[in-house]
mmCIF file of C-alpha atoms in Angstrom:
data_model
loop_
_atom_site.group_PDB
_atom_site.id
_atom_site.type_symbol
_atom_site.label_atom_id
_atom_site.label_comp_id
_atom_site.label_asym_id
_atom_site.label_seq_id
_atom_site.Cartn_x
_atom_site.Cartn_y
_atom_site.Cartn_z
ATOM 1 C CA MET W 1 4.213 -4.367 -10.098
ATOM 2 C CA THR W 2 2.658 -2.171 -11.933
ATOM 3 C CA THR W 3 0.499 -5.889 -13.388
ATOM 4 C CA THR W 4 -0.171 -6.847 -10.076
ATOM 5 C CA LEU W 5 -1.664 -3.012 -8.948
ATOM 6 C CA GLU W 6 -3.901 -2.786 -12.010
ATOM 7 C CA GLN W 7 -5.397 -5.695 -10.717
ATOM 8 C CA THR W 8 -5.908 -5.625 -7.538
ATOM 9 C CA LEU W 9 -7.459 -1.908 -8.359
ATOM 10 C CA SER W 10 -10.040 -3.719 -11.098
ATOM 11 C CA ALA W 11 -10.615 -6.887 -8.558
ATOM 12 C CA HIS W 12 -11.692 -3.199 -6.124
ATOM 13 C CA GLY W 13 -14.151 -1.899 -8.985
ATOM 14 C CA LEU W 14 -11.498 1.415 -9.672
ATOM 15 C CA HIS W 15 -10.458 -0.249 -13.720
ATOM 16 C CA HIS W 16 -11.013 3.041 -14.816
ATOM 17 C CA TYR W 17 -9.054 5.153 -12.346
ATOM 18 C CA TRP W 18 -6.121 2.783 -12.770
ATOM 19 C CA GLN W 19 -6.320 4.017 -16.562
ATOM 20 C CA THR W 20 -6.278 7.952 -15.206
ATOM 21 C CA VAL W 21 -3.656 7.239 -13.411
ATOM 22 C CA LYS W 22 -1.108 4.572 -14.607
ATOM 23 C CA PRO W 23 0.475 7.462 -16.127
ATOM 24 C CA LEU W 24 1.370 8.765 -12.264
ATOM 25 C CA VAL W 25 2.798 5.601 -10.687
ATOM 26 C CA ARG W 26 5.706 6.118 -8.291
ATOM 27 C CA ASN W 27 8.339 4.272 -7.249
ATOM 28 C CA ALA W 28 8.169 4.774 -3.301
ATOM 29 C CA ILE W 29 11.188 3.639 -1.197
ATOM 30 C CA THR W 30 9.471 1.544 1.816
ATOM 31 C CA LEU W 31 11.452 1.967 5.942
ATOM 32 C CA THR W 32 10.089 -0.820 8.127
ATOM 33 C CA THR W 33 10.589 0.130 11.894
ATOM 34 C CA HIS W 34 12.504 -2.413 14.533
ATOM 35 C CA LYS W 35 12.798 -1.745 17.490
ATOM 36 C CA ALA W 36 16.613 -1.779 18.196
ATOM 37 C CA GLY W 37 19.642 -1.740 20.608
ATOM 38 C CA HIS W 38 22.690 -0.658 19.029
ATOM 39 C CA ILE W 39 22.814 0.717 15.170
ATOM 40 C CA PRO W 40 25.878 1.680 13.220
ATOM 41 C CA LEU W 41 26.806 4.833 13.375
ATOM 42 C CA GLY W 42 25.445 6.242 9.979
ATOM 43 C CA ALA W 43 22.981 3.872 9.909
ATOM 44 C CA SER W 44 19.372 4.969 9.168
ATOM 45 C CA ARG W 45 17.334 5.219 11.762
ATOM 46 C CA LEU W 46 14.100 6.786 14.300
ATOM 47 C CA GLY W 47 14.573 8.169 16.389
ATOM 48 C CA GLY W 48 17.566 7.925 19.022
ATOM 49 C CA ASP W 49 20.569 10.262 19.027
ATOM 50 C CA PRO W 50 21.438 11.389 15.169
ATOM 51 C CA ASP W 51 25.257 10.844 14.064
ATOM 52 C CA LEU W 52 26.493 14.892 13.148
ATOM 53 C CA PRO W 53 29.494 15.791 12.281
ATOM 54 C CA PRO W 54 30.584 18.613 14.293
ATOM 55 C CA HIS W 55 30.426 21.838 12.683
ATOM 56 C CA ILE W 56 26.893 20.915 12.544
ATOM 57 C CA ASP W 57 24.598 22.581 15.239
ATOM 58 C CA TRP W 58 21.499 21.493 17.021
ATOM 59 C CA PRO W 59 18.739 23.200 16.004
ATOM 60 C CA TYR W 60 16.906 24.965 17.896
ATOM 61 C CA ASN W 61 13.271 27.176 17.717
ATOM 62 C CA GLY W 62 13.263 30.063 19.622
ATOM 63 C CA LYS W 63 14.908 28.243 23.082
ATOM 64 C CA THR W 64 13.453 24.880 22.577
ATOM 65 C CA PRO W 65 15.281 22.288 21.248
ATOM 66 C CA LEU W 66 14.181 20.448 18.114
ATOM 67 C CA SER W 67 13.402 17.008 18.260
ATOM 68 C CA PHE W 68 15.303 14.581 15.910
ATOM 69 C CA ILE W 69 12.662 12.447 14.372
ATOM 70 C CA ALA W 70 14.963 10.668 11.291
ATOM 71 C CA GLN W 71 18.442 9.776 9.885
ATOM 72 C CA ILE W 72 18.490 8.854 6.333
ATOM 73 C CA ASN W 73 21.870 7.109 4.856
ATOM 74 C CA PHE W 74 20.974 6.990 1.021
ATOM 75 C CA ALA W 75 23.129 4.675 1.045
ATOM 76 C CA ASP W 76 20.591 2.261 2.482
ATOM 77 C CA SER W 77 17.709 3.623 0.536
ATOM 78 C CA LYS W 78 19.695 4.081 -3.194
ATOM 79 C CA PRO W 79 19.144 -0.105 -4.090
ATOM 80 C CA HIS W 80 16.114 0.882 -4.070
ATOM 81 C CA ASP W 81 15.662 4.118 -5.417
ATOM 82 C CA HIS W 82 14.257 2.795 -9.065
ATOM 83 C CA ASP W 83 14.032 5.896 -10.352
ATOM 84 C CA ASP W 84 17.526 7.334 -9.356
ATOM 85 C CA ARG W 85 15.917 10.317 -7.509
ATOM 86 C CA LEU W 86 17.686 10.950 -4.222
ATOM 87 C CA PRO W 87 22.064 10.895 -3.317
ATOM 88 C CA ALA W 88 23.497 7.901 -3.468
ATOM 89 C CA SER W 89 25.050 8.944 -0.563
ATOM 90 C CA GLY W 90 25.237 11.430 2.356
ATOM 91 C CA ILE W 91 22.911 11.648 5.016
ATOM 92 C CA LEU W 92 19.161 13.241 5.468
ATOM 93 C CA TYR W 93 18.611 14.803 9.010
ATOM 94 C CA LEU W 94 14.906 15.464 9.866
ATOM 95 C CA PHE W 95 14.219 17.740 13.069
ATOM 96 C CA TYR W 96 10.464 18.726 14.629
ATOM 97 C CA ASP W 97 9.286 21.289 17.470
ATOM 98 C CA CYS W 98 6.855 18.266 19.015
ATOM 99 C CA GLU W 99 6.434 21.050 21.425
ATOM 100 C CA ALA W 100 4.963 23.135 18.689
ATOM 101 C CA GLU W 101 3.544 20.952 17.116
ATOM 102 C CA ASN W 102 3.014 22.550 14.405
ATOM 103 C CA TRP W 103 0.731 22.029 10.975
ATOM 104 C CA GLY W 104 2.469 23.604 8.748
ATOM 105 C CA PHE W 105 -0.175 25.690 6.713
ATOM 106 C CA ASP W 106 1.671 29.784 8.421
ATOM 107 C CA PRO W 107 4.518 30.124 6.467
ATOM 108 C CA LYS W 108 6.019 30.909 10.595
ATOM 109 C CA ASP W 109 5.538 27.007 10.794
ATOM 110 C CA LYS W 110 9.651 27.079 8.947
ATOM 111 C CA SER W 111 11.063 27.697 12.448
ATOM 112 C CA GLY W 112 9.293 24.801 13.446
ATOM 113 C CA PHE W 113 11.547 21.935 11.588
ATOM 114 C CA LYS W 114 14.622 21.568 10.350
ATOM 115 C CA VAL W 115 16.018 19.040 7.169
ATOM 116 C CA LEU W 116 19.779 19.118 7.326
ATOM 117 C CA TYR W 117 21.780 17.010 4.562
ATOM 118 C CA TYR W 118 25.371 15.929 4.995
ATOM 119 C CA ASP W 119 27.316 13.811 2.079
ATOM 120 C CA GLY W 120 30.904 14.502 3.474
ATOM 121 C CA ASP W 121 34.031 12.361 4.993
ATOM 122 C CA PRO W 122 31.929 9.735 7.367
ATOM 123 C CA ALA W 123 34.789 9.478 9.669
ATOM 124 C CA ALA W 124 33.383 13.128 10.749
ATOM 125 C CA LEU W 125 30.070 12.080 12.400
ATOM 126 C CA GLN W 126 29.734 11.641 15.825
ATOM 127 C CA PRO W 127 26.580 10.453 17.838
ATOM 128 C CA ARG W 128 25.255 14.153 19.986
ATOM 129 C CA PRO W 129 22.957 13.584 22.304
ATOM 130 C CA VAL W 130 19.931 15.038 23.063
ATOM 131 C CA PRO W 131 19.406 18.666 24.279
ATOM 132 C CA ASN W 132 17.614 17.992 27.120
ATOM 133 C CA SER W 133 14.251 17.785 26.085
ATOM 134 C CA ASP W 134 10.320 16.308 26.908
ATOM 135 C CA TYR W 135 9.483 15.139 23.399
ATOM 136 C CA THR W 136 12.838 12.281 22.109
ATOM 137 C CA PHE W 137 12.594 8.818 20.984
ATOM 138 C CA PRO W 138 13.393 5.580 21.709
ATOM 139 C CA ALA W 139 15.791 4.211 18.151
ATOM 140 C CA ALA W 140 14.337 2.674 16.232
ATOM 141 C CA SER W 141 16.174 0.906 12.699
ATOM 142 C CA LEU W 142 15.030 1.068 9.708
ATOM 143 C CA ASN W 143 14.855 -1.960 6.801
ATOM 144 C CA PHE W 144 14.164 -0.490 2.877
ATOM 145 C CA ASP W 145 12.086 -1.891 0.651
ATOM 146 C CA SER W 146 10.229 -0.621 -2.552
ATOM 147 C CA ARG W 147 6.687 -0.156 -3.213
ATOM 148 C CA THR W 148 4.202 1.092 -6.609
ATOM 149 C CA GLU W 149 1.522 3.222 -6.048
ATOM 150 C CA ILE W 150 -1.213 5.699 -7.093
ATOM 151 C CA PRO W 151 -1.867 8.645 -6.227
ATOM 152 C CA ASN W 152 -4.538 8.565 -2.983
ATOM 153 C CA TRP W 153 -8.095 9.454 -4.572
ATOM 154 C CA SER W 154 -7.388 13.226 -2.724
ATOM 155 C CA SER W 155 -3.999 13.949 -4.421
ATOM 156 C CA TRP W 156 -3.982 17.472 -6.228
ATOM 157 C CA LEU W 157 -2.885 15.294 -9.553
ATOM 158 C CA VAL W 158 -5.899 14.201 -9.366
ATOM 159 C CA ARG W 159 -8.054 17.200 -8.437
ATOM 160 C CA ASP W 160 -10.139 16.988 -11.919
ATOM 161 C CA TYR W 161 -10.824 13.351 -11.784
ATOM 162 C CA ASN W 162 -15.093 12.713 -10.916
ATOM 163 C CA TRP W 163 -15.351 10.146 -9.116
ATOM 164 C CA THR W 164 -18.765 8.131 -8.884
ATOM 165 C CA ASP W 165 -20.957 7.303 -6.297
ATOM 166 C CA GLU W 166 -19.668 3.111 -6.604
ATOM 167 C CA GLU W 167 -15.650 3.914 -7.765
ATOM 168 C CA SER W 168 -15.836 6.493 -4.262
ATOM 169 C CA ASP W 169 -17.414 3.548 -1.956
ATOM 170 C CA ALA W 170 -14.966 0.832 -3.724
ATOM 171 C CA TRP W 171 -11.545 3.306 -3.089
ATOM 172 C CA TRP W 172 -12.614 3.467 0.463
ATOM 173 C CA GLU W 173 -13.339 -0.222 0.699
ATOM 174 C CA TYR W 174 -9.899 -0.509 -1.364
ATOM 175 C CA TRP W 175 -8.389 1.664 1.084
ATOM 176 C CA GLU W 176 -9.211 0.121 4.202
ATOM 177 C CA THR W 177 -6.980 -3.005 2.499
ATOM 178 C CA TRP W 178 -4.176 -1.006 3.891
ATOM 179 C CA ASN W 179 -3.897 2.515 5.473
ATOM 180 C CA GLU W 180 -3.934 1.063 8.914
ATOM 181 C CA ASP W 181 -0.508 -0.341 8.050
ATOM 182 C CA ILE W 182 2.569 2.105 9.185
ATOM 183 C CA ARG W 183 3.276 4.008 5.688
ATOM 184 C CA HIS W 184 6.872 4.967 6.184
ATOM 185 C CA LYS W 185 8.615 5.836 3.546
ATOM 186 C CA LEU W 186 10.658 8.500 0.748
ATOM 187 C CA LEU W 187 9.643 9.314 -2.353
ATOM 188 C CA GLY W 188 6.014 7.429 -3.586
ATOM 189 C CA HIS W 189 2.408 9.023 -2.872
ATOM 190 C CA SER W 190 1.420 10.703 0.224
ATOM 191 C CA ASP W 191 -1.128 9.231 2.066
ATOM 192 C CA ASN W 192 -3.418 12.087 2.213
ATOM 193 C CA ILE W 193 -5.072 11.847 6.170
ATOM 194 C CA GLN W 194 -6.826 16.044 5.282
ATOM 195 C CA GLY W 195 -6.496 16.639 1.671
ATOM 196 C CA ASP W 196 -4.278 17.404 -0.744
ATOM 197 C CA MET W 197 -0.762 19.621 -0.297
ATOM 198 C CA GLU W 198 1.066 19.924 -3.347
ATOM 199 C CA LEU W 199 -0.831 23.558 -3.556
ATOM 200 C CA GLU W 200 -0.848 24.862 0.247
ATOM 201 C CA CYS W 201 3.549 23.562 0.273
ATOM 202 C CA GLN W 202 3.282 25.913 -2.616
ATOM 203 C CA LEU W 203 1.482 29.106 -1.157
ATOM 204 C CA VAL W 204 2.634 28.997 2.326
ATOM 205 C CA SER W 205 6.550 28.841 1.117
ATOM 206 C CA HIS W 206 5.877 32.327 -1.264
ATOM 207 C CA GLY W 207 4.690 33.315 2.491
ATOM 208 C CA GLU W 208 0.905 32.697 2.278
ATOM 209 C CA TYR W 209 -1.196 31.775 5.253
ATOM 210 C CA CYS W 210 -3.252 28.899 4.651
ATOM 211 C CA GLY W 211 -4.951 28.290 7.411
ATOM 212 C CA ASP W 212 -8.182 29.507 5.563
ATOM 213 C CA SER W 213 -9.509 30.024 2.176
ATOM 214 C CA ASP W 214 -8.246 33.184 1.852
ATOM 215 C CA ALA W 215 -4.918 32.366 -0.255
ATOM 216 C CA TYR W 216 -6.178 30.105 -2.442
ATOM 217 C CA GLU W 217 -9.007 32.304 -3.909
ATOM 218 C CA SER W 218 -6.467 35.262 -4.147
ATOM 219 C CA GLU W 219 -5.245 36.654 -7.271
ATOM 220 C CA ARG W 220 -1.924 35.360 -5.639
ATOM 221 C CA GLY W 221 -2.967 32.129 -4.793
ATOM 222 C CA LYS W 222 -4.086 31.685 -8.193
ATOM 223 C CA ALA W 223 -0.732 32.725 -9.749
ATOM 224 C CA LEU W 224 1.083 30.564 -8.013
ATOM 225 C CA ALA W 225 -1.361 27.591 -8.162
ATOM 226 C CA PRO W 226 0.542 25.908 -11.186
ATOM 227 C CA GLY W 227 3.665 26.065 -8.495
ATOM 228 C CA ALA W 228 1.642 22.968 -7.002
ATOM 229 C CA ALA W 229 3.314 20.958 -9.721
ATOM 230 C CA ASP W 230 6.324 20.572 -8.604
ATOM 231 C CA TRP W 231 5.962 20.005 -5.536
ATOM 232 C CA ILE W 232 6.669 16.172 -4.845
ATOM 233 C CA LEU W 233 6.456 13.660 -1.488
ATOM 234 C CA LEU W 234 9.919 13.316 0.087
ATOM 235 C CA LEU W 235 9.964 11.528 3.639
ATOM 236 C CA GLN W 236 6.379 10.345 5.297
ATOM 237 C CA ILE W 237 6.771 9.446 9.482
ATOM 238 C CA ASP W 238 3.867 7.763 9.951
ATOM 239 C CA SER W 239 3.054 7.327 13.903
ATOM 240 C CA ASP W 240 4.199 4.275 15.802
ATOM 241 C CA GLU W 241 4.306 4.043 18.584
ATOM 242 C CA ASP W 242 5.302 -0.026 19.073
ATOM 243 C CA ASN W 243 8.944 0.787 17.675
ATOM 244 C CA CYS W 244 10.138 4.244 18.793
ATOM 245 C CA ASN W 245 7.064 6.001 20.607
ATOM 246 C CA MET W 246 5.880 8.021 17.777
ATOM 247 C CA MET W 247 2.078 9.865 17.638
ATOM 248 C CA TRP W 248 1.665 12.808 15.321
ATOM 249 C CA GLY W 249 -1.338 14.910 16.768
ATOM 250 C CA ASP W 250 -3.660 12.170 16.667
ATOM 251 C CA SER W 251 -2.702 9.384 15.371
ATOM 252 C CA GLY W 252 -1.426 11.305 12.486
ATOM 253 C CA ARG W 253 1.957 11.302 9.483
ATOM 254 C CA LEU W 254 4.215 13.927 9.082
ATOM 255 C CA TYR W 255 4.438 15.231 5.476
ATOM 256 C CA LEU W 256 8.452 16.206 4.159
ATOM 257 C CA TRP W 257 7.953 17.726 0.783
ATOM 258 C CA ILE W 258 10.204 19.219 -1.912
ATOM 259 C CA ARG W 259 9.902 20.765 -5.271
ATOM 260 C CA LYS W 260 11.652 18.696 -7.795
ATOM 261 C CA ASN W 261 14.036 21.118 -8.526
ATOM 262 C CA ASP W 262 15.460 21.581 -5.237
ATOM 263 C CA LEU W 263 15.751 17.203 -5.133
ATOM 264 C CA ALA W 264 17.421 17.162 -8.187
ATOM 265 C CA ALA W 265 19.838 20.081 -6.152
ATOM 266 C CA ARG W 266 19.830 18.546 -2.960
ATOM 267 C CA THR W 267 19.075 21.689 -1.514
ATOM 268 C CA PHE W 268 16.888 19.599 1.310
ATOM 269 C CA ASP W 269 16.863 22.609 3.713
ATOM 270 C CA LYS W 270 14.048 24.222 0.664
ATOM 271 C CA SER W 271 11.520 21.289 2.075
ATOM 272 C CA TRP W 272 7.946 22.371 3.888
ATOM 273 C CA LEU W 273 7.115 20.100 6.268
ATOM 274 C CA VAL W 274 3.010 19.077 7.100
ATOM 275 C CA LEU W 275 1.165 17.568 9.141
ATOM 276 C CA GLN W 276 -2.089 15.679 8.935
ATOM 277 C CA CYS W 277 -3.711 14.050 11.230
ATOM 278 C CA TYR W 278 -7.528 11.944 11.983
#
């Protein structure tokens, strides 16, 4: 697949960029939604009702119940996890406060999302109706596949790349060939809308407010900055009006990030969520 990617980039005048990012190629596990009637208990989905064990309470932000966004059964994703990063079993749940719709640049935004992981007995799972809320989504089933990806032009990983005017034009031509597609996925590279997020995740998770440039320019921010390399994309949820009626801001995306060590330790609750939109 890397050969095909190289050929595509070269055809768009991005051969030099390919040589730079070739060591940064990652496998993405793609998620394709389909309108669903019945979804089996414990199966992966976006929207609908989650399947939870009795001991897990529905997460709230204060008095507001968080909206259920995604349920990923890692048994579904494992055949496509070519880098062997994810668990072979267990379920990842993502909840988000769709009323507040926090962007993720404020440490206080931690209360606006919840990531849960359950790797217990599947027989304990029960469909959990959504509490009274104005923000619910119809259930969509998921098909899994894989795709080889390179960093987005605005990725933190290529922050020092010197783009020529010709390459910049070529990148946008290449971007337009696929960016209008709905791009839900696990792992891979984030499809950025408003710039890189790795440094933002590093700073805000350490208590730094990133709504302006002060945190990035402060001495503490500079001391924390090397830790941006620890962050990788865990889950990306795109706007998807047709199949699950999800719209993030003005046709944006939710990005769930995690440190490599936390992923290896399966401490998914240490993830950080960012919203970007056009």
